XYZ file of C-alpha atoms in Angstrom:
136
model
C 81.881 162.329 98.111
C 80.755 160.786 100.379
C 77.411 159.773 98.227
C 79.833 157.855 95.542
C 81.503 155.843 97.898
C 79.201 154.520 99.052
C 78.117 154.178 95.923
C 80.814 151.974 95.202
C 80.564 150.352 98.140
C 77.086 148.973 97.696
C 78.568 147.814 94.691
C 80.887 145.713 95.650
C 78.954 143.731 97.554
C 76.792 142.430 95.280
C 79.704 141.271 92.676
C 81.489 139.975 95.844
C 78.108 137.776 96.047
C 78.011 136.565 91.983
C 81.713 135.775 92.908
C 80.999 133.610 95.841
C 77.860 131.410 94.145
C 79.935 130.979 90.695
C 82.999 129.094 92.807
C 79.655 127.530 94.336
C 78.324 126.523 91.442
C 81.644 125.263 89.946
C 82.080 122.760 92.814
C 78.934 121.670 92.317
C 79.879 120.634 88.235
C 82.456 118.965 89.516
C 82.149 116.353 91.210
C 85.264 114.603 92.895
C 87.186 111.842 90.064
C 88.397 109.313 91.995
C 90.185 106.084 91.101
C 89.548 102.143 92.577
C 91.899 99.680 92.187
C 90.810 96.544 92.030
C 94.251 94.680 94.307
C 95.473 91.578 94.121
C 95.017 91.638 90.063
C 92.654 89.161 88.530
C 93.829 85.903 87.507
C 93.191 83.307 86.138
C 92.621 81.150 82.866
C 90.585 81.627 79.743
C 90.332 79.476 76.054
C 89.546 75.830 75.616
C 91.492 73.158 74.935
C 94.400 70.698 75.888
C 96.219 74.194 76.602
C 95.742 76.135 79.409
C 96.182 80.459 78.690
C 95.978 82.598 81.227
C 95.243 85.897 81.981
C 96.372 88.507 84.701
C 93.934 91.360 84.898
C 94.800 94.872 86.589
C 92.135 97.181 86.938
C 91.059 100.496 88.149
C 87.529 101.307 88.257
C 86.611 105.591 87.819
C 83.831 107.261 90.006
C 81.970 110.176 91.462
C 82.335 111.314 94.399
C 83.195 109.620 98.324
C 79.662 108.087 97.787
C 79.312 106.393 94.962
C 83.138 105.229 95.713
C 82.269 103.799 99.342
C 79.241 101.999 97.304
C 81.898 100.336 95.162
C 84.212 99.515 97.607
C 81.200 97.534 99.587
C 80.479 95.956 96.267
C 83.779 94.938 94.995
C 83.385 90.812 95.913
C 80.776 91.146 93.672
C 82.249 92.889 90.776
C 85.510 90.721 90.557
C 83.325 87.544 90.886
C 81.675 89.184 87.612
C 84.878 90.205 85.707
C 86.197 86.918 86.683
C 83.039 85.308 84.901
C 83.749 87.264 81.560
C 87.546 86.917 81.505
C 87.255 82.524 81.915
C 83.940 83.436 79.282
C 86.618 84.623 76.542
C 88.421 82.639 73.944
C 91.945 82.370 72.421
C 90.559 83.693 68.498
C 87.992 86.142 70.548
C 90.880 87.621 71.788
C 93.350 87.685 69.126
C 90.996 90.961 67.018
C 93.547 94.182 66.961
C 90.908 95.805 69.089
C 89.764 93.201 71.666
C 90.921 94.689 74.122
C 89.069 97.920 73.893
C 85.696 95.527 73.412
C 86.349 93.195 77.055
C 87.226 96.404 78.559
C 83.869 98.000 77.033
C 81.617 94.929 78.037
C 83.515 94.371 81.294
C 82.456 98.473 81.729
C 79.004 97.527 81.279
C 78.558 94.277 83.258
C 80.189 96.221 86.263
C 77.351 98.804 85.528
C 74.971 96.320 85.455
C 75.446 94.564 88.381
C 76.076 97.812 90.812
C 72.443 98.819 88.822
C 71.100 95.568 90.441
C 73.273 96.246 93.741
C 72.600 100.283 94.315
C 70.107 100.663 91.248
C 72.047 103.181 90.095
C 75.618 102.840 87.596
C 78.446 104.422 89.606
C 80.764 103.462 87.577
C 81.945 106.209 85.118
C 84.636 104.281 83.101
C 86.910 101.303 83.427
C 90.210 101.365 82.642
C 92.362 98.480 82.268
C 96.438 98.619 83.524
C 97.563 95.900 82.933
C 96.756 93.763 80.578
C 98.777 90.356 79.996
C 97.736 87.383 78.207
C 99.678 83.961 77.507
């Protein structure tokens, strides 16, 4: 009886250790996701012609991990500048296409990643979201 009890106890220790390893691997596999809101909203004009067109964009950047969040927050002024320049280059004709906002979002993400790769050596931002994009 004592031998069986000792055997059962001995078998439970490796199972407990494997469960802890699995939990640790799960924590490493899913880093903390954070969304950085660029506040205040980006506001400016775009297009050419006698009548000015305006935009207002509420932008969020998705990053993974607290280090990436800190680095992106540190470079926020540079990111904002890059996005303002991108938005001001747009034309009314270019933004009237059905998929224009999605193309603009993809180009904005690409430019933000390029700036961060230049500054930090890696893109850091996984996605860029328009919480609100008003063109007038």
